[in-house]
């Protein structure tokens, strides 16, 4: 039986950082499901229709280095409201979750829609200001010219679209553990997540 860890939360809350560390600690595979939506968003920017792009998505598309830009993030959140786009991506995510050694999936709807029976569900959050500052540092580190106000507006716009959409909105599962990382270092957040998983796994 696979052991599934579902990690959901808003943009730049630290889901990816925590997921990678949890996966490495327990020897689980990790899927950043945001990359699926980003890959579809990138194809839409290139002129493809969202549903066609989602149905034709290939794992190789996830290796595109240009998926981390703010423009692609916005396009991702726009295609993510389309039910047929979401449906086209379900089978790939569930197959990944069924991996024998265990899997960590992070995104928006893992604990609510993709893996409602996950063994551990974490809802990772932090204040919008805190998340914008973190994302700004990442973008500046990659040489992107932007400002704190631009990044904060982008984060808030995506949060609102993700929370208010009808299909699989961003909302904590009833049985999710909330982890607010606003006042935690990345290492502290990772340690808290590993402790929760270890408590369930024994
Ligand atoms: O996956 P998600 O968009 O939720 O966040 P991420 O890609 O893990 O990015 C979070 C950024 O904030 C990374 O640069 C982390 O080093 C940093 N960070 C964190 O993840 N957690 C903290 N408690 C503090 C900082
Ligand atoms: O890294 P960050 O948290 O900024 O974004 P991401 O996880 O790469 O997700 C990009 C966008 O894809 C989100 O704003 C959502 O609209 C969408 N998404 C989703 O709808 N469902 C998921 N499971 C993952 C991402």
PDB file of C-alpha atoms and ligand atoms in Angstrom:
ATOM      1  CA  UNK A   1       0.000   0.000   0.000  1.00  0.00           C
ATOM      2  CA  UNK A   2       1.206   3.435  -0.882  1.00  0.00           C
ATOM      3  CA  UNK A   3       1.565   6.101   1.821  1.00  0.00           C
ATOM      4  CA  UNK A   4       0.264   9.459   0.585  1.00  0.00           C
ATOM      5  CA  UNK A   5       1.097  12.893   1.963  1.00  0.00           C
ATOM      6  CA  UNK A   6      -1.119  15.697   0.594  1.00  0.00           C
ATOM      7  CA  UNK A   7       0.244  19.235   0.963  1.00  0.00           C
ATOM      8  CA  UNK A   8      -2.000  22.117  -0.058  1.00  0.00           C
ATOM      9  CA  UNK A   9      -1.914  25.863   0.415  1.00  0.00           C
ATOM     10  CA  UNK A  10      -1.651  29.252  -1.304  1.00  0.00           C
ATOM     11  CA  UNK A  11       1.195  30.540  -3.479  1.00  0.00           C
ATOM     12  CA  UNK A  12       4.676  30.667  -1.914  1.00  0.00           C
ATOM     13  CA  UNK A  13       3.526  29.277   1.442  1.00  0.00           C
ATOM     14  CA  UNK A  14       6.444  26.840   1.369  1.00  0.00           C
ATOM     15  CA  UNK A  15       4.630  23.760   0.025  1.00  0.00           C
ATOM     16  CA  UNK A  16       7.406  22.816  -2.379  1.00  0.00           C
ATOM     17  CA  UNK A  17      10.165  23.331   0.162  1.00  0.00           C
ATOM     18  CA  UNK A  18       8.351  21.169   2.723  1.00  0.00           C
ATOM     19  CA  UNK A  19       7.309  18.528   0.170  1.00  0.00           C
ATOM     20  CA  UNK A  20      10.831  18.004  -1.160  1.00  0.00           C
ATOM     21  CA  UNK A  21      12.225  17.637   2.363  1.00  0.00           C
ATOM     22  CA  UNK A  22       9.459  15.254   3.501  1.00  0.00           C
ATOM     23  CA  UNK A  23       9.914  13.141   0.353  1.00  0.00           C
ATOM     24  CA  UNK A  24      13.694  12.983   0.836  1.00  0.00           C
ATOM     25  CA  UNK A  25      13.344  12.130   4.539  1.00  0.00           C
ATOM     26  CA  UNK A  26      10.928   9.227   4.034  1.00  0.00           C
ATOM     27  CA  UNK A  27      12.142   8.061   0.604  1.00  0.00           C
ATOM     28  CA  UNK A  28       8.870   9.042  -1.093  1.00  0.00           C
ATOM     29  CA  UNK A  29       8.398  10.359  -4.633  1.00  0.00           C
ATOM     30  CA  UNK A  30       7.338  14.026  -4.952  1.00  0.00           C
ATOM     31  CA  UNK A  31       4.997  15.640  -7.487  1.00  0.00           C
ATOM     32  CA  UNK A  32       4.613  19.432  -7.629  1.00  0.00           C
ATOM     33  CA  UNK A  33       1.119  19.461  -9.182  1.00  0.00           C
ATOM     34  CA  UNK A  34       1.361  23.215  -9.807  1.00  0.00           C
ATOM     35  CA  UNK A  35       3.790  22.319 -12.600  1.00  0.00           C
ATOM     36  CA  UNK A  36       0.972  20.538 -14.461  1.00  0.00           C
ATOM     37  CA  UNK A  37      -1.128  23.713 -14.479  1.00  0.00           C
ATOM     38  CA  UNK A  38       1.927  25.845 -15.261  1.00  0.00           C
ATOM     39  CA  UNK A  39       2.782  23.591 -18.227  1.00  0.00           C
ATOM     40  CA  UNK A  40      -0.773  23.967 -19.556  1.00  0.00           C
ATOM     41  CA  UNK A  41      -0.594  27.736 -18.916  1.00  0.00           C
ATOM     42  CA  UNK A  42       2.675  27.965 -20.882  1.00  0.00           C
ATOM     43  CA  UNK A  43       1.080  26.139 -23.834  1.00  0.00           C
ATOM     44  CA  UNK A  44      -1.879  28.522 -23.737  1.00  0.00           C
ATOM     45  CA  UNK A  45       0.506  31.504 -23.813  1.00  0.00           C
ATOM     46  CA  UNK A  46       2.047  29.816 -26.888  1.00  0.00           C
ATOM     47  CA  UNK A  47      -1.394  29.734 -28.546  1.00  0.00           C
ATOM     48  CA  UNK A  48      -2.892  26.330 -27.706  1.00  0.00           C
ATOM     49  CA  UNK A  49      -6.437  25.839 -26.424  1.00  0.00           C
ATOM     50  CA  UNK A  50      -6.480  25.008 -22.660  1.00  0.00           C
ATOM     51  CA  UNK A  51      -8.392  21.726 -22.887  1.00  0.00           C
ATOM     52  CA  UNK A  52      -6.370  20.476 -25.863  1.00  0.00           C
ATOM     53  CA  UNK A  53      -3.132  21.367 -24.039  1.00  0.00           C
ATOM     54  CA  UNK A  54      -4.244  19.609 -20.832  1.00  0.00           C
ATOM     55  CA  UNK A  55      -5.311  16.424 -22.618  1.00  0.00           C
ATOM     56  CA  UNK A  56      -2.041  16.254 -24.560  1.00  0.00           C
ATOM     57  CA  UNK A  57       0.195  17.038 -21.565  1.00  0.00           C
ATOM     58  CA  UNK A  58       3.327  14.910 -21.477  1.00  0.00           C
ATOM     59  CA  UNK A  59       5.598  14.464 -18.408  1.00  0.00           C
ATOM     60  CA  UNK A  60       8.427  15.920 -20.515  1.00  0.00           C
ATOM     61  CA  UNK A  61       6.494  19.218 -20.587  1.00  0.00           C
ATOM     62  CA  UNK A  62       7.101  19.536 -16.822  1.00  0.00           C
ATOM     63  CA  UNK A  63      10.848  19.826 -17.376  1.00  0.00           C
ATOM     64  CA  UNK A  64      10.536  23.190 -19.141  1.00  0.00           C
ATOM     65  CA  UNK A  65      12.785  25.657 -17.238  1.00  0.00           C
ATOM     66  CA  UNK A  66      10.524  28.610 -18.053  1.00  0.00           C
ATOM     67  CA  UNK A  67       7.542  27.474 -15.959  1.00  0.00           C
ATOM     68  CA  UNK A  68       8.547  29.526 -12.881  1.00  0.00           C
ATOM     69  CA  UNK A  69       7.732  32.990 -14.240  1.00  0.00           C
ATOM     70  CA  UNK A  70       4.904  35.163 -12.870  1.00  0.00           C
ATOM     71  CA  UNK A  71       3.266  35.261 -16.321  1.00  0.00           C
ATOM     72  CA  UNK A  72       3.084  31.468 -16.432  1.00  0.00           C
ATOM     73  CA  UNK A  73       1.776  31.361 -12.827  1.00  0.00           C
ATOM     74  CA  UNK A  74      -1.059  33.709 -13.791  1.00  0.00           C
ATOM     75  CA  UNK A  75      -1.855  31.696 -16.937  1.00  0.00           C
ATOM     76  CA  UNK A  76      -1.828  28.530 -14.778  1.00  0.00           C
ATOM     77  CA  UNK A  77      -4.392  29.930 -12.368  1.00  0.00           C
ATOM     78  CA  UNK A  78      -6.568  31.013 -15.306  1.00  0.00           C
ATOM     79  CA  UNK A  79      -6.622  27.545 -16.921  1.00  0.00           C
ATOM     80  CA  UNK A  80      -7.084  25.973 -13.463  1.00  0.00           C
ATOM     81  CA  UNK A  81     -10.661  27.306 -13.225  1.00  0.00           C
ATOM     82  CA  UNK A  82     -11.717  25.203 -16.247  1.00  0.00           C
ATOM     83  CA  UNK A  83     -13.282  21.916 -15.030  1.00  0.00           C
ATOM     84  CA  UNK A  84     -12.278  19.956 -18.161  1.00  0.00           C
ATOM     85  CA  UNK A  85      -8.651  21.042 -17.699  1.00  0.00           C
ATOM     86  CA  UNK A  86      -8.671  19.805 -14.091  1.00  0.00           C
ATOM     87  CA  UNK A  87     -10.346  16.522 -15.085  1.00  0.00           C
ATOM     88  CA  UNK A  88      -7.706  15.882 -17.757  1.00  0.00           C
ATOM     89  CA  UNK A  89      -4.987  16.046 -15.075  1.00  0.00           C
ATOM     90  CA  UNK A  90      -6.618  13.815 -12.423  1.00  0.00           C
ATOM     91  CA  UNK A  91      -5.510  10.382 -13.698  1.00  0.00           C
ATOM     92  CA  UNK A  92      -1.827  11.358 -13.876  1.00  0.00           C
ATOM     93  CA  UNK A  93      -1.892  12.707 -10.306  1.00  0.00           C
ATOM     94  CA  UNK A  94      -3.701   9.644  -8.877  1.00  0.00           C
ATOM     95  CA  UNK A  95      -1.335   7.265 -10.657  1.00  0.00           C
ATOM     96  CA  UNK A  96       1.585   9.162  -9.146  1.00  0.00           C
ATOM     97  CA  UNK A  97       0.002   8.950  -5.679  1.00  0.00           C
ATOM     98  CA  UNK A  98      -0.249   5.156  -6.026  1.00  0.00           C
ATOM     99  CA  UNK A  99       3.538   4.715  -6.184  1.00  0.00           C
ATOM    100  CA  UNK A 100       4.609   1.767  -4.074  1.00  0.00           C
ATOM    101  CA  UNK A 101       7.101   3.540  -1.817  1.00  0.00           C
ATOM    102  CA  UNK A 102       4.838   6.429  -0.956  1.00  0.00           C
ATOM    103  CA  UNK A 103       4.279   9.834  -2.486  1.00  0.00           C
ATOM    104  CA  UNK A 104       4.067  13.494  -1.554  1.00  0.00           C
ATOM    105  CA  UNK A 105       1.858  15.645  -3.792  1.00  0.00           C
ATOM    106  CA  UNK A 106       1.589  19.391  -3.314  1.00  0.00           C
ATOM    107  CA  UNK A 107      -0.934  21.768  -4.835  1.00  0.00           C
ATOM    108  CA  UNK A 108      -4.350  23.233  -4.048  1.00  0.00           C
ATOM    109  CA  UNK A 109      -6.824  20.326  -4.109  1.00  0.00           C
ATOM    110  CA  UNK A 110      -4.755  17.259  -3.218  1.00  0.00           C
ATOM    111  CA  UNK A 111      -6.378  16.592   0.163  1.00  0.00           C
ATOM    112  CA  UNK A 112      -9.870  17.560  -1.010  1.00  0.00           C
ATOM    113  CA  UNK A 113     -10.198  16.158  -4.561  1.00  0.00           C
ATOM    114  CA  UNK A 114      -7.166  14.241  -5.853  1.00  0.00           C
ATOM    115  CA  UNK A 115      -6.363  12.148  -2.767  1.00  0.00           C
ATOM    116  CA  UNK A 116      -9.232  12.536  -0.279  1.00  0.00           C
ATOM    117  CA  UNK A 117      -7.984   9.395   1.521  1.00  0.00           C
ATOM    118  CA  UNK A 118      -4.395  10.636   1.923  1.00  0.00           C
ATOM    119  CA  UNK A 119      -2.655   9.344   5.052  1.00  0.00           C
ATOM    120  CA  UNK A 120      -1.471  12.827   6.043  1.00  0.00           C
ATOM    121  CA  UNK A 121      -2.948  16.158   4.913  1.00  0.00           C
ATOM    122  CA  UNK A 122      -1.131  19.395   5.631  1.00  0.00           C
ATOM    123  CA  UNK A 123      -2.507  22.831   4.783  1.00  0.00           C
ATOM    124  CA  UNK A 124       0.516  25.119   4.659  1.00  0.00           C
ATOM    125  CA  UNK A 125      -0.138  28.837   4.841  1.00  0.00           C
ATOM    126  CA  UNK A 126       1.465  32.188   5.711  1.00  0.00           C
ATOM    127  CA  UNK A 127       0.405  35.830   5.487  1.00  0.00           C
ATOM    128  CA  UNK A 128       0.234  37.283   1.938  1.00  0.00           C
ATOM    129  CA  UNK A 129       2.959  39.821   2.859  1.00  0.00           C
ATOM    130  CA  UNK A 130       5.257  37.095   4.067  1.00  0.00           C
ATOM    131  CA  UNK A 131       4.639  34.968   0.966  1.00  0.00           C
ATOM    132  CA  UNK A 132       5.191  37.936  -1.346  1.00  0.00           C
ATOM    133  CA  UNK A 133       8.535  38.679   0.338  1.00  0.00           C
ATOM    134  CA  UNK A 134       9.631  35.056  -0.112  1.00  0.00           C
ATOM    135  CA  UNK A 135       8.584  34.927  -3.764  1.00  0.00           C
ATOM    136  CA  UNK A 136      10.303  38.300  -4.381  1.00  0.00           C
ATOM    137  CA  UNK A 137      13.578  36.911  -3.012  1.00  0.00           C
ATOM    138  CA  UNK A 138      13.289  33.868  -5.285  1.00  0.00           C
ATOM    139  CA  UNK A 139      12.575  35.972  -8.385  1.00  0.00           C
ATOM    140  CA  UNK A 140      15.339  38.486  -7.616  1.00  0.00           C
ATOM    141  CA  UNK A 141      17.706  35.564  -6.997  1.00  0.00           C
ATOM    142  CA  UNK A 142      16.954  34.359 -10.541  1.00  0.00           C
ATOM    143  CA  UNK A 143      17.672  37.817 -11.960  1.00  0.00           C
ATOM    144  CA  UNK A 144      14.025  38.785 -12.578  1.00  0.00           C
ATOM    145  CA  UNK A 145      13.360  42.524 -12.270  1.00  0.00           C
ATOM    146  CA  UNK A 146      10.222  43.084 -10.208  1.00  0.00           C
ATOM    147  CA  UNK A 147       9.002  44.844  -7.077  1.00  0.00           C
ATOM    148  CA  UNK A 148       7.469  43.762  -3.784  1.00  0.00           C
ATOM    149  CA  UNK A 149       4.180  45.496  -4.675  1.00  0.00           C
ATOM    150  CA  UNK A 150       3.949  43.676  -8.027  1.00  0.00           C
ATOM    151  CA  UNK A 151       4.605  40.300  -6.426  1.00  0.00           C
ATOM    152  CA  UNK A 152       2.125  40.972  -3.594  1.00  0.00           C
ATOM    153  CA  UNK A 153      -0.587  41.932  -6.095  1.00  0.00           C
ATOM    154  CA  UNK A 154       0.142  38.791  -8.139  1.00  0.00           C
ATOM    155  CA  UNK A 155      -0.068  36.564  -5.054  1.00  0.00           C
ATOM    156  CA  UNK A 156      -3.335  38.142  -3.898  1.00  0.00           C
ATOM    157  CA  UNK A 157      -4.913  37.923  -7.350  1.00  0.00           C
ATOM    158  CA  UNK A 158      -4.028  34.234  -7.659  1.00  0.00           C
ATOM    159  CA  UNK A 159      -5.189  33.485  -4.097  1.00  0.00           C
ATOM    160  CA  UNK A 160      -8.568  35.073  -4.825  1.00  0.00           C
ATOM    161  CA  UNK A 161      -8.999  33.179  -8.107  1.00  0.00           C
ATOM    162  CA  UNK A 162      -7.919  29.869  -6.518  1.00  0.00           C
ATOM    163  CA  UNK A 163     -10.192  30.308  -3.470  1.00  0.00           C
ATOM    164  CA  UNK A 164     -13.287  31.524  -5.294  1.00  0.00           C
ATOM    165  CA  UNK A 165     -13.450  29.177  -8.283  1.00  0.00           C
ATOM    166  CA  UNK A 166     -16.253  26.596  -8.393  1.00  0.00           C
ATOM    167  CA  UNK A 167     -14.057  23.633  -9.412  1.00  0.00           C
ATOM    168  CA  UNK A 168     -11.782  22.326  -6.631  1.00  0.00           C
ATOM    169  CA  UNK A 169     -11.268  25.647  -4.835  1.00  0.00           C
ATOM    170  CA  UNK A 170      -8.341  26.209  -2.492  1.00  0.00           C
ATOM    171  CA  UNK A 171      -9.775  25.251   0.892  1.00  0.00           C
ATOM    172  CA  UNK A 172      -8.325  23.111   3.702  1.00  0.00           C
ATOM    173  CA  UNK A 173      -9.716  19.563   3.863  1.00  0.00           C
ATOM    174  CA  UNK A 174     -11.753  18.986   7.043  1.00  0.00           C
ATOM    175  CA  UNK A 175      -9.081  16.611   8.309  1.00  0.00           C
ATOM    176  CA  UNK A 176      -6.041  18.689   7.297  1.00  0.00           C
ATOM    177  CA  UNK A 177      -3.488  19.887   9.837  1.00  0.00           C
ATOM    178  CA  UNK A 178      -2.895  23.638   9.501  1.00  0.00           C
ATOM    179  CA  UNK A 179       0.726  24.784   9.423  1.00  0.00           C
ATOM    180  CA  UNK A 180       1.198  28.562   9.448  1.00  0.00           C
ATOM    181  CA  UNK A 181       4.809  29.216   8.455  1.00  0.00           C
ATOM    182  CA  UNK A 182       4.708  33.042   8.783  1.00  0.00           C
ATOM    183  CA  UNK A 183       6.981  33.019  11.817  1.00  0.00           C
ATOM    184  CA  UNK A 184       8.919  29.860  11.018  1.00  0.00           C
ATOM    185  CA  UNK A 185      12.183  29.388   9.169  1.00  0.00           C
ATOM    186  CA  UNK A 186      12.058  26.872   6.322  1.00  0.00           C
ATOM    187  CA  UNK A 187      13.942  24.380   8.538  1.00  0.00           C
ATOM    188  CA  UNK A 188      11.399  24.794  11.355  1.00  0.00           C
ATOM    189  CA  UNK A 189       8.484  24.291   8.954  1.00  0.00           C
ATOM    190  CA  UNK A 190      10.164  21.169   7.519  1.00  0.00           C
ATOM    191  CA  UNK A 191      10.746  19.760  11.018  1.00  0.00           C
ATOM    192  CA  UNK A 192       7.082  20.312  11.953  1.00  0.00           C
ATOM    193  CA  UNK A 193       5.888  18.571   8.780  1.00  0.00           C
ATOM    194  CA  UNK A 194       8.242  15.607   9.237  1.00  0.00           C
ATOM    195  CA  UNK A 195       7.051  15.247  12.842  1.00  0.00           C
ATOM    196  CA  UNK A 196       3.405  15.070  11.702  1.00  0.00           C
ATOM    197  CA  UNK A 197       4.175  12.439   9.066  1.00  0.00           C
ATOM    198  CA  UNK A 198       6.335  10.426  11.484  1.00  0.00           C
ATOM    199  CA  UNK A 199       3.544  10.467  14.081  1.00  0.00           C
ATOM    200  CA  UNK A 200       1.137   8.862  11.588  1.00  0.00           C
ATOM    201  CA  UNK A 201       3.635   6.506   9.986  1.00  0.00           C
ATOM    202  CA  UNK A 202       5.007   5.259  13.310  1.00  0.00           C
TER     203      UNK A 202
HETATM  204  O1  LIG B   1       5.575  25.681  -3.169  1.00  0.00           O
HETATM  205  P1  LIG B   1       5.229  27.050  -2.653  1.00  0.00           P
HETATM  206  O2  LIG B   1       4.892  27.999  -3.729  1.00  0.00           O
HETATM  207  O3  LIG B   1       4.183  27.014  -1.578  1.00  0.00           O
HETATM  208  O4  LIG B   1       6.522  27.621  -1.926  1.00  0.00           O
HETATM  209  P2  LIG B   1       8.073  27.308  -2.212  1.00  0.00           P
HETATM  210  O5  LIG B   1       8.321  27.149  -3.656  1.00  0.00           O
HETATM  211  O6  LIG B   1       8.500  26.215  -1.294  1.00  0.00           O
HETATM  212  O7  LIG B   1       8.751  28.692  -1.865  1.00  0.00           O
HETATM  213  C1  LIG B   1       8.823  29.191  -0.618  1.00  0.00           C
HETATM  214  C2  LIG B   1      10.059  30.065  -0.483  1.00  0.00           C
HETATM  215  O8  LIG B   1      10.041  30.610   0.831  1.00  0.00           O
HETATM  216  C3  LIG B   1      11.371  29.296  -0.609  1.00  0.00           C
HETATM  217  O9  LIG B   1      12.356  30.164  -1.166  1.00  0.00           O
HETATM  218  C4  LIG B   1      11.749  28.979   0.818  1.00  0.00           C
HETATM  219  O10 LIG B   1      13.123  28.890   1.059  1.00  0.00           O
HETATM  220  C5  LIG B   1      11.151  30.140   1.593  1.00  0.00           C
HETATM  221  N1  LIG B   1      10.643  29.813   2.939  1.00  0.00           N
HETATM  222  C6  LIG B   1       9.831  28.708   3.170  1.00  0.00           C
HETATM  223  O11 LIG B   1       9.552  27.947   2.245  1.00  0.00           O
HETATM  224  N2  LIG B   1       9.347  28.441   4.411  1.00  0.00           N
HETATM  225  C7  LIG B   1       9.625  29.239   5.443  1.00  0.00           C
HETATM  226  N3  LIG B   1       9.137  28.954   6.656  1.00  0.00           N
HETATM  227  C8  LIG B   1      10.422  30.354   5.235  1.00  0.00           C
HETATM  228  C9  LIG B   1      10.906  30.622   3.949  1.00  0.00           C
HETATM  229  O1  LIG B   2       4.325  27.776  -6.580  1.00  0.00           O
HETATM  230  P1  LIG B   2       3.004  28.478  -6.406  1.00  0.00           P
HETATM  231  O2  LIG B   2       2.332  28.066  -5.138  1.00  0.00           O
HETATM  232  O3  LIG B   2       3.093  29.947  -6.604  1.00  0.00           O
HETATM  233  O4  LIG B   2       2.053  28.025  -7.607  1.00  0.00           O
HETATM  234  P2  LIG B   2       1.842  26.567  -8.174  1.00  0.00           P
HETATM  235  O5  LIG B   2       1.668  25.585  -7.070  1.00  0.00           O
HETATM  236  O6  LIG B   2       2.901  26.281  -9.175  1.00  0.00           O
HETATM  237  O7  LIG B   2       0.418  26.678  -8.899  1.00  0.00           O
HETATM  238  C1  LIG B   2       0.173  27.572  -9.969  1.00  0.00           C
HETATM  239  C2  LIG B   2      -1.333  27.683 -10.133  1.00  0.00           C
HETATM  240  O8  LIG B   2      -1.827  26.401 -10.561  1.00  0.00           O
HETATM  241  C3  LIG B   2      -2.107  28.000  -8.865  1.00  0.00           C
HETATM  242  O9  LIG B   2      -2.250  29.389  -8.645  1.00  0.00           O
HETATM  243  C4  LIG B   2      -3.436  27.307  -9.101  1.00  0.00           C
HETATM  244  O10 LIG B   2      -4.354  28.129  -9.798  1.00  0.00           O
HETATM  245  C5  LIG B   2      -3.085  26.138  -9.992  1.00  0.00           C
HETATM  246  N1  LIG B   2      -3.094  24.852  -9.264  1.00  0.00           N
HETATM  247  C6  LIG B   2      -4.309  24.242  -9.029  1.00  0.00           C
HETATM  248  O11 LIG B   2      -5.352  24.779  -9.360  1.00  0.00           O
HETATM  249  N2  LIG B   2      -4.355  23.011  -8.438  1.00  0.00           N
HETATM  250  C7  LIG B   2      -3.233  22.397  -8.049  1.00  0.00           C
HETATM  251  N3  LIG B   2      -3.304  21.186  -7.479  1.00  0.00           N
HETATM  252  C8  LIG B   2      -1.990  23.019  -8.239  1.00  0.00           C
HETATM  253  C9  LIG B   2      -1.935  24.267  -8.850  1.00  0.00           C
END
